[in-house]
Short mmCIF file of C-alpha atoms in Angstrom, two decimals:
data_model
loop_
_atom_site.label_atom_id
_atom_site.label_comp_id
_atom_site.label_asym_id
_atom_site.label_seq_id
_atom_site.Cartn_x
_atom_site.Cartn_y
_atom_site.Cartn_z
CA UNK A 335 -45.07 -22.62 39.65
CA UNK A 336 -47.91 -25.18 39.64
CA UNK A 337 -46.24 -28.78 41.69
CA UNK A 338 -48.13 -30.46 38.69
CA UNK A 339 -45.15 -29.76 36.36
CA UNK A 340 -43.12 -31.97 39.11
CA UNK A 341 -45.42 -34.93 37.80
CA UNK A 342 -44.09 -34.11 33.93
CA UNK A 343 -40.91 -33.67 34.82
CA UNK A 344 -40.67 -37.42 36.00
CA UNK A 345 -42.22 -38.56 32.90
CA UNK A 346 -39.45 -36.98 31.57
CA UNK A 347 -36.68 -38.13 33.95
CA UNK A 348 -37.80 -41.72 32.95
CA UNK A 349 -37.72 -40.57 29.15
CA UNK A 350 -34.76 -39.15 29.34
CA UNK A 351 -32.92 -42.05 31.04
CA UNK A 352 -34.56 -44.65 29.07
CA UNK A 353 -32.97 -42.80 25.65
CA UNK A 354 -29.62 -42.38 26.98
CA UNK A 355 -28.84 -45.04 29.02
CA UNK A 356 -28.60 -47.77 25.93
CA UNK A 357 -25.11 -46.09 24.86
CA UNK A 358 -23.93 -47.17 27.75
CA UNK A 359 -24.81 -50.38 28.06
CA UNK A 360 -24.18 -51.51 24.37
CA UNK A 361 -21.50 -54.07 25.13
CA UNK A 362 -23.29 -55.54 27.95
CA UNK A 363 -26.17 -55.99 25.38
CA UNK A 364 -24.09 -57.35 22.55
CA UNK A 365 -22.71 -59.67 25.24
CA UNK A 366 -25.69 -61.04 26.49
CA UNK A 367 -27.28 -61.54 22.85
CA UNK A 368 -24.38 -62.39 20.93
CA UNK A 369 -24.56 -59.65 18.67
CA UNK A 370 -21.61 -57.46 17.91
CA UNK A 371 -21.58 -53.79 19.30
CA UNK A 372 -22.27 -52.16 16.06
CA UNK A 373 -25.45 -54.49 15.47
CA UNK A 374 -26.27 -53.22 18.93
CA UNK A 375 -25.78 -49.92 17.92
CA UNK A 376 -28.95 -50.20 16.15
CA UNK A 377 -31.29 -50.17 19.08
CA UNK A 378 -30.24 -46.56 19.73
CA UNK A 379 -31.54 -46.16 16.10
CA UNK A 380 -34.64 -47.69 16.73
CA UNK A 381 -35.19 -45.46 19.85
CA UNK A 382 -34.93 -42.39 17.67
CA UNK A 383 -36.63 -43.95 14.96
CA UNK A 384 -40.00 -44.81 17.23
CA UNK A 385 -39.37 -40.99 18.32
CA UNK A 386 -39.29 -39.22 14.92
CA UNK A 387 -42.40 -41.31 13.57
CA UNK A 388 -44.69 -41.20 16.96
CA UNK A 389 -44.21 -37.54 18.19
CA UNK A 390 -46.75 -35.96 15.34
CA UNK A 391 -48.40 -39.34 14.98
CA UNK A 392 -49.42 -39.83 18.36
CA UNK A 393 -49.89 -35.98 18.98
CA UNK A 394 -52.15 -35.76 15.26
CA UNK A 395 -54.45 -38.93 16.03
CA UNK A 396 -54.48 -37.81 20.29
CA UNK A 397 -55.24 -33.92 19.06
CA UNK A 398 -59.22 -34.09 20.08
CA UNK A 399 -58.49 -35.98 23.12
CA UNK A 400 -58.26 -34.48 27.09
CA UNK A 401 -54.36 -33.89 26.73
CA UNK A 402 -53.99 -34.92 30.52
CA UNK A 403 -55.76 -38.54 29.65
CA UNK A 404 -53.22 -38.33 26.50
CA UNK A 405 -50.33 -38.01 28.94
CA UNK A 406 -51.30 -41.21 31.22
CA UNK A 407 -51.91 -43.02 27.94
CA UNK A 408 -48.36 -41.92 26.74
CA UNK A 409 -46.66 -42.83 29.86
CA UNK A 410 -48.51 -46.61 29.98
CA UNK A 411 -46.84 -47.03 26.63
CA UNK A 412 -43.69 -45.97 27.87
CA UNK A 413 -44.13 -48.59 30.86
CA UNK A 414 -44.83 -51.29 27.84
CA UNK A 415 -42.17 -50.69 25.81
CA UNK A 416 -39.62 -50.81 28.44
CA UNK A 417 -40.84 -53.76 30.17
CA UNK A 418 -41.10 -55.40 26.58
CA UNK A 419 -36.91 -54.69 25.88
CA UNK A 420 -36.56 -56.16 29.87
CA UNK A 421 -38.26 -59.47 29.05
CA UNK A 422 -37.04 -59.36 25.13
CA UNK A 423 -36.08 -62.96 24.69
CA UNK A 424 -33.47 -61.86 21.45
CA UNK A 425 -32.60 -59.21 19.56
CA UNK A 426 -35.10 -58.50 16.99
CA UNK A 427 -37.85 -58.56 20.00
CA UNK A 428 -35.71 -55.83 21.50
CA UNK A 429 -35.90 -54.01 18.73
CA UNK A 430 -39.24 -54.24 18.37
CA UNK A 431 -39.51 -52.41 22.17
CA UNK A 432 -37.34 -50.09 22.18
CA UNK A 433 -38.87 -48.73 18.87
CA UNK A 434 -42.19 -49.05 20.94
CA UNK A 435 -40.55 -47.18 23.81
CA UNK A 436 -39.62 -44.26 21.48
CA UNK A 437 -42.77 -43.59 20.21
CA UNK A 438 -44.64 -41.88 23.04
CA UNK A 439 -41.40 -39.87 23.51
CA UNK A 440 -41.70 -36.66 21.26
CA UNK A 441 -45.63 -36.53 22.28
CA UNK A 442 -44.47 -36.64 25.63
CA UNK A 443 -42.91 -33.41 25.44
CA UNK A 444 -44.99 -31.81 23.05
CA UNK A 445 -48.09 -32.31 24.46
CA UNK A 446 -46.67 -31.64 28.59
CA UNK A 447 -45.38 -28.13 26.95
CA UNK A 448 -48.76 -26.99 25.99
CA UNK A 449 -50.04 -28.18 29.49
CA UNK A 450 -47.28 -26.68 31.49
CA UNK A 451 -47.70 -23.53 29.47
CA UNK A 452 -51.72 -23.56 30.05
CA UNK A 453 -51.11 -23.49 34.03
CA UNK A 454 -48.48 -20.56 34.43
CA UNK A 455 -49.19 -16.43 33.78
CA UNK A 456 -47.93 -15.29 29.92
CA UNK A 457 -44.29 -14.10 31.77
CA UNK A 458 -43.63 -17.80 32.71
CA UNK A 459 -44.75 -19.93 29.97
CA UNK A 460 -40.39 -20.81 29.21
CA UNK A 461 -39.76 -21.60 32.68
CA UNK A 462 -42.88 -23.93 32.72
CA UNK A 463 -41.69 -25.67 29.70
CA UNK A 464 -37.73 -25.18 31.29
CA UNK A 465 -38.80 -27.23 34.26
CA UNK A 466 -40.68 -29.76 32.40
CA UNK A 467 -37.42 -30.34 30.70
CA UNK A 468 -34.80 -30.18 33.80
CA UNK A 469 -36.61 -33.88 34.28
CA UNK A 470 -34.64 -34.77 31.16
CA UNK A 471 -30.99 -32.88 32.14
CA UNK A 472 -31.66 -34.35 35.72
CA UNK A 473 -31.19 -37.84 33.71
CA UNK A 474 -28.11 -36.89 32.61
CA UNK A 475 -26.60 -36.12 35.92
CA UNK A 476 -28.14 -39.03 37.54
CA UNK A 477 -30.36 -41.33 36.30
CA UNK A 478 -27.76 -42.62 33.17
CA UNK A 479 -24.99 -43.04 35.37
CA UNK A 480 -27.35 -44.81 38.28
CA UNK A 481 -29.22 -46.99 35.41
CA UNK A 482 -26.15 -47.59 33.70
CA UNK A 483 -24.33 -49.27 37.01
CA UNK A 484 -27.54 -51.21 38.02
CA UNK A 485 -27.09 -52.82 34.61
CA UNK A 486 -23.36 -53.39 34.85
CA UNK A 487 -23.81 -54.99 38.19
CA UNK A 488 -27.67 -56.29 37.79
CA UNK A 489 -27.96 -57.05 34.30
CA UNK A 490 -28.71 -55.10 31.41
CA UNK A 491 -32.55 -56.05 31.80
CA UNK A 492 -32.80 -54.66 35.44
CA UNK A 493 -32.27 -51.24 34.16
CA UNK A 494 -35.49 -51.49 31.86
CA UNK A 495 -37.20 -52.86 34.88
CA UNK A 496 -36.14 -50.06 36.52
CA UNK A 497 -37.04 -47.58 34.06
CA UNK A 498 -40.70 -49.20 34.23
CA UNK A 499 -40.87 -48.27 37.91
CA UNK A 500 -40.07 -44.71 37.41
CA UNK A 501 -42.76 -45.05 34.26
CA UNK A 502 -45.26 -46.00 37.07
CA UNK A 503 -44.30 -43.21 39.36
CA UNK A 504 -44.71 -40.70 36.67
CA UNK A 505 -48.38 -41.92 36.09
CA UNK A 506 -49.07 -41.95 39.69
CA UNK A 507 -48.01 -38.46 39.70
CA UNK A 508 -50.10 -37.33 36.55
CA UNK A 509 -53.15 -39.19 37.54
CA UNK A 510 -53.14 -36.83 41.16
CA UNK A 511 -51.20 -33.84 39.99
CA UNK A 512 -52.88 -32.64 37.06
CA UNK A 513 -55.82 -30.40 37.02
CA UNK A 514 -58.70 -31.75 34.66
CA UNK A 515 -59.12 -28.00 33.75
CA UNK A 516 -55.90 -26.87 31.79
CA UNK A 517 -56.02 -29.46 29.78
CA UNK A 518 -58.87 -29.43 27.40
CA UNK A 519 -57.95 -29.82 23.47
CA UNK A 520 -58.93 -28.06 20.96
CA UNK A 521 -61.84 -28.62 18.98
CA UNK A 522 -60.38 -28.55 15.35
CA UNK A 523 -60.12 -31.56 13.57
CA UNK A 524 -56.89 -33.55 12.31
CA UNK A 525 -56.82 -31.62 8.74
CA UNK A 526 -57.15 -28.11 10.81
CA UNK A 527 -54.62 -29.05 12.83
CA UNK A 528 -51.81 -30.52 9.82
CA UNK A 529 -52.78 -27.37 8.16
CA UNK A 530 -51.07 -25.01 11.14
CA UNK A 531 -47.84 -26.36 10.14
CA UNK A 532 -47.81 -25.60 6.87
CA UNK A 533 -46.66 -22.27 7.18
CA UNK A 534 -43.08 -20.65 6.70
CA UNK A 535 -42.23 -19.81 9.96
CA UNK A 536 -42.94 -23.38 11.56
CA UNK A 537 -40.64 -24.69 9.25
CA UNK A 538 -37.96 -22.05 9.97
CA UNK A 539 -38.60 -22.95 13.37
CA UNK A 540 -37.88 -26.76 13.22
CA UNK A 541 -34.70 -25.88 10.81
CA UNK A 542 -33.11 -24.38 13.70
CA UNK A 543 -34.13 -26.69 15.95
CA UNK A 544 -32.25 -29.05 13.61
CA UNK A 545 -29.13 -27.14 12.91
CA UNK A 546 -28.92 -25.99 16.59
CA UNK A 547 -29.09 -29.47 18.50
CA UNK A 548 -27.03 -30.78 15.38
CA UNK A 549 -24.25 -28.67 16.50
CA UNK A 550 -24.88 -30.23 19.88
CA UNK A 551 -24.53 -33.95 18.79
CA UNK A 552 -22.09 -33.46 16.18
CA UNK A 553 -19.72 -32.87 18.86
CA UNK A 554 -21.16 -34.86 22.46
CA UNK A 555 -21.81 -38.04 20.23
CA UNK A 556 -17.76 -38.63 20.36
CA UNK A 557 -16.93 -36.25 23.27
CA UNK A 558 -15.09 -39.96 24.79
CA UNK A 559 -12.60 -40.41 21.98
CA UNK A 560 -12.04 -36.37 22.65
CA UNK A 561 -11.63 -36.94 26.59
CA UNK A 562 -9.66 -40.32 26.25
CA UNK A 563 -7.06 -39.41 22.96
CA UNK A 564 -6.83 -35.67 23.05
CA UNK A 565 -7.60 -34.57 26.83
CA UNK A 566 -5.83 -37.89 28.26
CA UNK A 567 -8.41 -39.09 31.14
CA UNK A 568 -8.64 -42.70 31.74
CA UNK A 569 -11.98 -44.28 30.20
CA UNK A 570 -12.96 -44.62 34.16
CA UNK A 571 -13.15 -41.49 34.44
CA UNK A 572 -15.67 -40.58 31.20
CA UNK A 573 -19.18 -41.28 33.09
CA UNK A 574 -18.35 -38.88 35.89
CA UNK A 575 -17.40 -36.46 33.07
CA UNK A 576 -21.03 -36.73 31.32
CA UNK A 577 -22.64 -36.61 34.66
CA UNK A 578 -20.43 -32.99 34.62
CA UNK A 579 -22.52 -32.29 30.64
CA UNK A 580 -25.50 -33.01 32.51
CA UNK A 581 -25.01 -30.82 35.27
CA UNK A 582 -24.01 -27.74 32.66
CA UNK A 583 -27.29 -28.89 30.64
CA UNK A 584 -29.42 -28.31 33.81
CA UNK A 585 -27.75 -25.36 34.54
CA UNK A 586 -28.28 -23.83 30.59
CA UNK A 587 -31.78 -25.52 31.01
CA UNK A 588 -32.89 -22.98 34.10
CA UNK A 589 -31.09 -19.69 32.58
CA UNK A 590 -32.52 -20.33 29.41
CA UNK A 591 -36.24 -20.64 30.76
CA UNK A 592 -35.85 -17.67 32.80
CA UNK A 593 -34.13 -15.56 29.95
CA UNK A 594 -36.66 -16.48 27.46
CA UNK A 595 -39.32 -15.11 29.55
CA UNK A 596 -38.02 -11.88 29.13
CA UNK A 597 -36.24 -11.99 25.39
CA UNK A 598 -37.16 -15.25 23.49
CA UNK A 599 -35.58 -14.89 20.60
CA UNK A 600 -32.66 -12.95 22.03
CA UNK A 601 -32.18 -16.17 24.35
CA UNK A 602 -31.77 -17.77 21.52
CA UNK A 603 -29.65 -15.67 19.40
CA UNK A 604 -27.17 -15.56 22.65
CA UNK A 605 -27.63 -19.35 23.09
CA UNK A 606 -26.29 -20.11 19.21
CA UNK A 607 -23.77 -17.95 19.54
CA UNK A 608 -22.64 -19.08 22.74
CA UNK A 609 -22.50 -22.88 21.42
CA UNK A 610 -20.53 -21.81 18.29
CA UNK A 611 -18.47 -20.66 20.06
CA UNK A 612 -17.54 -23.27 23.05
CA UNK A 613 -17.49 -25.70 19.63
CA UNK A 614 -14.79 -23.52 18.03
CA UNK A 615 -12.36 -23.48 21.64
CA UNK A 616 -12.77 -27.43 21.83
CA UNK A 617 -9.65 -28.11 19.90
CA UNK A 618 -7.70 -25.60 22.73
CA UNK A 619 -10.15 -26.86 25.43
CA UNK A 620 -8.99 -30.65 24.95
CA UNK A 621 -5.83 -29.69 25.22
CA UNK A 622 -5.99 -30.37 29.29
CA UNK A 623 -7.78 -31.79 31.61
CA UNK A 624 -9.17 -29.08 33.67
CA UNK A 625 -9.84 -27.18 30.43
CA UNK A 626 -12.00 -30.33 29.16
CA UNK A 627 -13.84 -30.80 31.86
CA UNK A 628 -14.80 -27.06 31.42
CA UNK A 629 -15.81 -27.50 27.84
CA UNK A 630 -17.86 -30.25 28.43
CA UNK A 631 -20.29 -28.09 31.00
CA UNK A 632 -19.78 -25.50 28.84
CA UNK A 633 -21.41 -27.48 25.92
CA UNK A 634 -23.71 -28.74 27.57
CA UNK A 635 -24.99 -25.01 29.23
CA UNK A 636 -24.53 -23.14 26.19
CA UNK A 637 -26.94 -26.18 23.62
CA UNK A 638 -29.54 -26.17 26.61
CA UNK A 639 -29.99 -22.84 26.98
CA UNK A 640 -31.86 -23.15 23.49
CA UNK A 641 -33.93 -25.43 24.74
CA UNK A 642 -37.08 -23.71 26.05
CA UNK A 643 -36.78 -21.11 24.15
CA UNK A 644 -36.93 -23.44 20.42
CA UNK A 645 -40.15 -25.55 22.05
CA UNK A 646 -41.72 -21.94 22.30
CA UNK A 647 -40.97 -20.61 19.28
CA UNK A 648 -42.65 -23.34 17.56
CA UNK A 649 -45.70 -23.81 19.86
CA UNK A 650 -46.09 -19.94 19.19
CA UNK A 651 -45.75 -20.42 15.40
CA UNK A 652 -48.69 -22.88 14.91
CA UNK A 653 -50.97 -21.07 17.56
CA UNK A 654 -53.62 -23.70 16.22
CA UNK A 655 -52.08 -26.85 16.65
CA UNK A 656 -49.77 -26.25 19.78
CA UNK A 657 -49.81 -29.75 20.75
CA UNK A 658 -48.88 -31.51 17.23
CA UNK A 659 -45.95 -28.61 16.49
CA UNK A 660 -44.38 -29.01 19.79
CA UNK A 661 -43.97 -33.03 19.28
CA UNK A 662 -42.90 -32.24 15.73
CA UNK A 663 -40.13 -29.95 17.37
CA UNK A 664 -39.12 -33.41 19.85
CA UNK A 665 -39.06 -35.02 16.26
CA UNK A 666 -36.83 -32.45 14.72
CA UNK A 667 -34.79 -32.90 17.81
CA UNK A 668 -34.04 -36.60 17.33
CA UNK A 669 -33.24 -35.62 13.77
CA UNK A 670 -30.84 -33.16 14.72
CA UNK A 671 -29.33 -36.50 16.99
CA UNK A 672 -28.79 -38.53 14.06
CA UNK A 673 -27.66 -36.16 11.40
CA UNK A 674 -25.36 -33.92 14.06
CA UNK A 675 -24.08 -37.67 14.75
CA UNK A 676 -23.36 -38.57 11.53
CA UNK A 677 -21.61 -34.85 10.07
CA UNK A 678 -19.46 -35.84 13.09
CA UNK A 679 -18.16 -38.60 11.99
CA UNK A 680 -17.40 -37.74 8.82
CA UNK A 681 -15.75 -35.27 10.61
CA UNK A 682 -13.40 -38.16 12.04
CA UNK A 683 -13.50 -40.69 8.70
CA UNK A 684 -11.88 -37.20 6.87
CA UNK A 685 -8.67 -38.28 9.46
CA UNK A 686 -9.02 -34.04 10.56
CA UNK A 687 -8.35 -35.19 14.19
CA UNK A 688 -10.31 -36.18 17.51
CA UNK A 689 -11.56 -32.64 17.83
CA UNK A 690 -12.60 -32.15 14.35
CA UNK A 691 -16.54 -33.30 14.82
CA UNK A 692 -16.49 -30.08 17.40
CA UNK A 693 -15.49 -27.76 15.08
CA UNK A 694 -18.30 -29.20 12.39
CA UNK A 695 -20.63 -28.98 15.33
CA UNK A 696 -19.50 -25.13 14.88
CA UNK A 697 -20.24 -24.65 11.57
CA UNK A 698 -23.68 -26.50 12.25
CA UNK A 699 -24.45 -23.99 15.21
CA UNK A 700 -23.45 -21.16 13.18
CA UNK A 701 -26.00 -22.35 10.48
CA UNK A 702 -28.50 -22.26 13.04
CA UNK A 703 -28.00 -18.94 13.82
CA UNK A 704 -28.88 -18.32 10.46
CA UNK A 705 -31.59 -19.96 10.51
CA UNK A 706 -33.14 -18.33 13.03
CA UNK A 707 -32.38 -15.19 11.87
CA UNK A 708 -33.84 -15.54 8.15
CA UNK A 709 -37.17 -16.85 10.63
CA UNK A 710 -36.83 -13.28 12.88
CA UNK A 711 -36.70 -11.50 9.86
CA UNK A 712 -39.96 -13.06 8.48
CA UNK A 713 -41.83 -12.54 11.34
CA UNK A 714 -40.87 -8.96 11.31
CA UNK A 715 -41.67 -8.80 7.41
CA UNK A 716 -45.27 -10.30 8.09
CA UNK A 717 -46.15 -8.01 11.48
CA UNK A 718 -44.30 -4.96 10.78
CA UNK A 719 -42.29 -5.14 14.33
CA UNK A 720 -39.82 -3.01 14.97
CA UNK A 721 -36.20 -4.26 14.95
CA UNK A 722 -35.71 -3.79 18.55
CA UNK A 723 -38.93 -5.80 19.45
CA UNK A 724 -37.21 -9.14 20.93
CA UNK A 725 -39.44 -9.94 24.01
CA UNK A 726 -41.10 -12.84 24.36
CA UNK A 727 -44.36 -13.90 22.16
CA UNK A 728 -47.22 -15.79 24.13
CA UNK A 729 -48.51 -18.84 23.12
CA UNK A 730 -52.66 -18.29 22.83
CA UNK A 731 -54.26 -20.56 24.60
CA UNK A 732 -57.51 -21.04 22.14
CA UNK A 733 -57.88 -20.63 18.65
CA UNK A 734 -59.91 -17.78 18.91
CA UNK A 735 -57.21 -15.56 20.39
CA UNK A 736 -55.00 -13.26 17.49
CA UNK A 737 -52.05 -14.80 17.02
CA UNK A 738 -48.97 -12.79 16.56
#
């Protein structure tokens, strides 16, 4: 594996603690600002928000552009924004930057994936993008739970400071790791590239994507109230237990990268399943400590396993416009954040119980097996595969190549 996927995956270890590390530093916020905790709730909103508008914005209006100049341009808006919410003299300017700091987010991703995939052999295009992404799991394990102290003990504005620092490191690392070959763009223009998505199977694509990571978020957005009222650990001990979701992600993160390599969409089908079912157990799960500490790796293996495997899929769908589709599938992600959040808690508001927004979660992962079966058997409709046929498609790397 190329070492310049080691420069993308600390752009993405700086993404990915920038996006989570706001939940837990919410009342430390609301403190500081005198605003209550669910007004602050809303700049985790505004994250998502700058995430679902700028991934295929910024990937659309960056499509013509050398995608490795597109990635230091990404990660100087990333230093902005987070500098902006460090030096945010109230709460509407904070607003304003972390919605800034969301933006470059979803191109981020979308546009590294077609770069990591454009260095590596057609076998290891899913562990490229896999280790890409283990910059984001990594975040879980340790930059949240490092950022999250340093603003406990430092102030909530050191963190962002901090998160600038790592912004600057990743464009070090860019600016000397990346090849200037590997990462020319395509020549098509904006309306050749908005038309790739308009096909079936892109869609199908992004629904699972949706319904998949739903499942995920349905349940891990009130995994704490599950831990503290049904499992019975202390509140002290939740952030050690999320460091233990982030280890399982990491884990599901590798295994899926490798597996996809060899079966994409039988990764997948196995990864769904898998996540239905940890989902189902987390009622019995919850029921002890050891048992819950299992379940939450468990979750967090089984929902990242899907990972590299999903970002493919789609990238492979719209051969033409790999760049724009893959930060459309970070978009569809973020969706899947907020709408798995919010089945969850309706979930809870029902009064069916601390568990309950893990066994919607199910239903939501089941859905997404679906899903992604009504998008296999399209694909074998329009190419006449055989049902057997689950290996892994390549992504072409020019427009001239036959797409599957």
């Amino acid at each position: 594996m190329p070492l310049a996927l080691l420069a993308l995956a600390v752009g993405a270890f700086g993404i990915g603690t920038t996006e989570f590390v706001m939940m837990g530093l919410l009342p430390d916020v609301a403190d500081d600002l005198h605003i209550s905790i669910p007004t602050a709730g809303h700049l985790v909103s505004a994250y998502a928000l700058g995430v679902v508008i700028g991934a295929p914005l910024l990937a659309a209006v960056t499509a013509r552009m050398s995608r490795r100049t597109v990635l230091i341009g990404l990660m100087a808006v990333f230093v902005a924004g987070n500098a902006l919410s460090a030096f945010a003299p109230g709460y509407e300017s904070l607003l304003a930057a972390r919605f800034l700091s969301g933006l470059p987010h979803g191109a981020f991703f979308g546009v590294g994936a077609v770069v990591a995939t454009g260095m590596v052999a057609p076998e290891r295009k899913a562990r490229s993008v896999s280790l890409m992404f283990l910059g984001l799991t990594v975040a879980n394990v340790a930059g949240v739970p490092v950022a999250t102290l340093m603003g406990q003990h430092m102030g909530w504005r050191a963190t962002f400071l901090g998160v600038s620092a790592i912004g600057l490191a990743a464009i070090a690392a860019l600016a000397l790791l990346i090849p200037r070959d590997h990462t020319h763009a395509t020549a098509a223009g904006l309306r050749h590239e908005l038309a790739a998505l308009k096909s079936l199977p892109v869609w199908l694509a992004l629904g699972t994507t949706v319904a998949g990571f739903g499942a995920l978020f349905a349940a891990y957005s009130y995994v704490t109230p599950m831990l503290t009222d049904s499992a019975g650990f202390a509140p002290a001990s939740v952030t050690l237990l999320l460091a233990l979701f982030g280890v399982g992600a990491t884990a599901g993160n590798l295994l899926g990268g490798r597996l996809a390599d060899h079966a994409m969409r039988g990764t997948l089908f196995g990864g769904l399943a898998a996540l239905g079912v940890v989902l189902a157990l987390f009622p019995v799960l919850m029921r002890a400590e050891w048992s819950a500490a299992l379940g939450v790796a468990l979750l967090g293996m089984a929902a990242f396993v899907t990972g590299s495997p999903l970002q493919l899929m789609v990238m492979e769908k719209a051969a033409a416009a790999p760049s724009l589709a893959s930060s459309a599938n970070q978009a569809a992600f973020n969706l899947a954040n907020a709408g798995g959040a919010w089945i969850g808690g309706l979930a809870l508001a029902a009064g069916f119980g601390a568990t309950s927004p893990a066994l919607a979660g199910a239903v939501l992962a089941v859905l997404g097996l679906g899903v992604a079966g009504v998008a296999y058997g399209v694909d074998r409709r329009r190419a006449g595969a055989p049902a057997g046929r689950l290996v892994a498609a390549h992504v072409p790397e020019t427009q001239e190549q036959v797409h599957r």
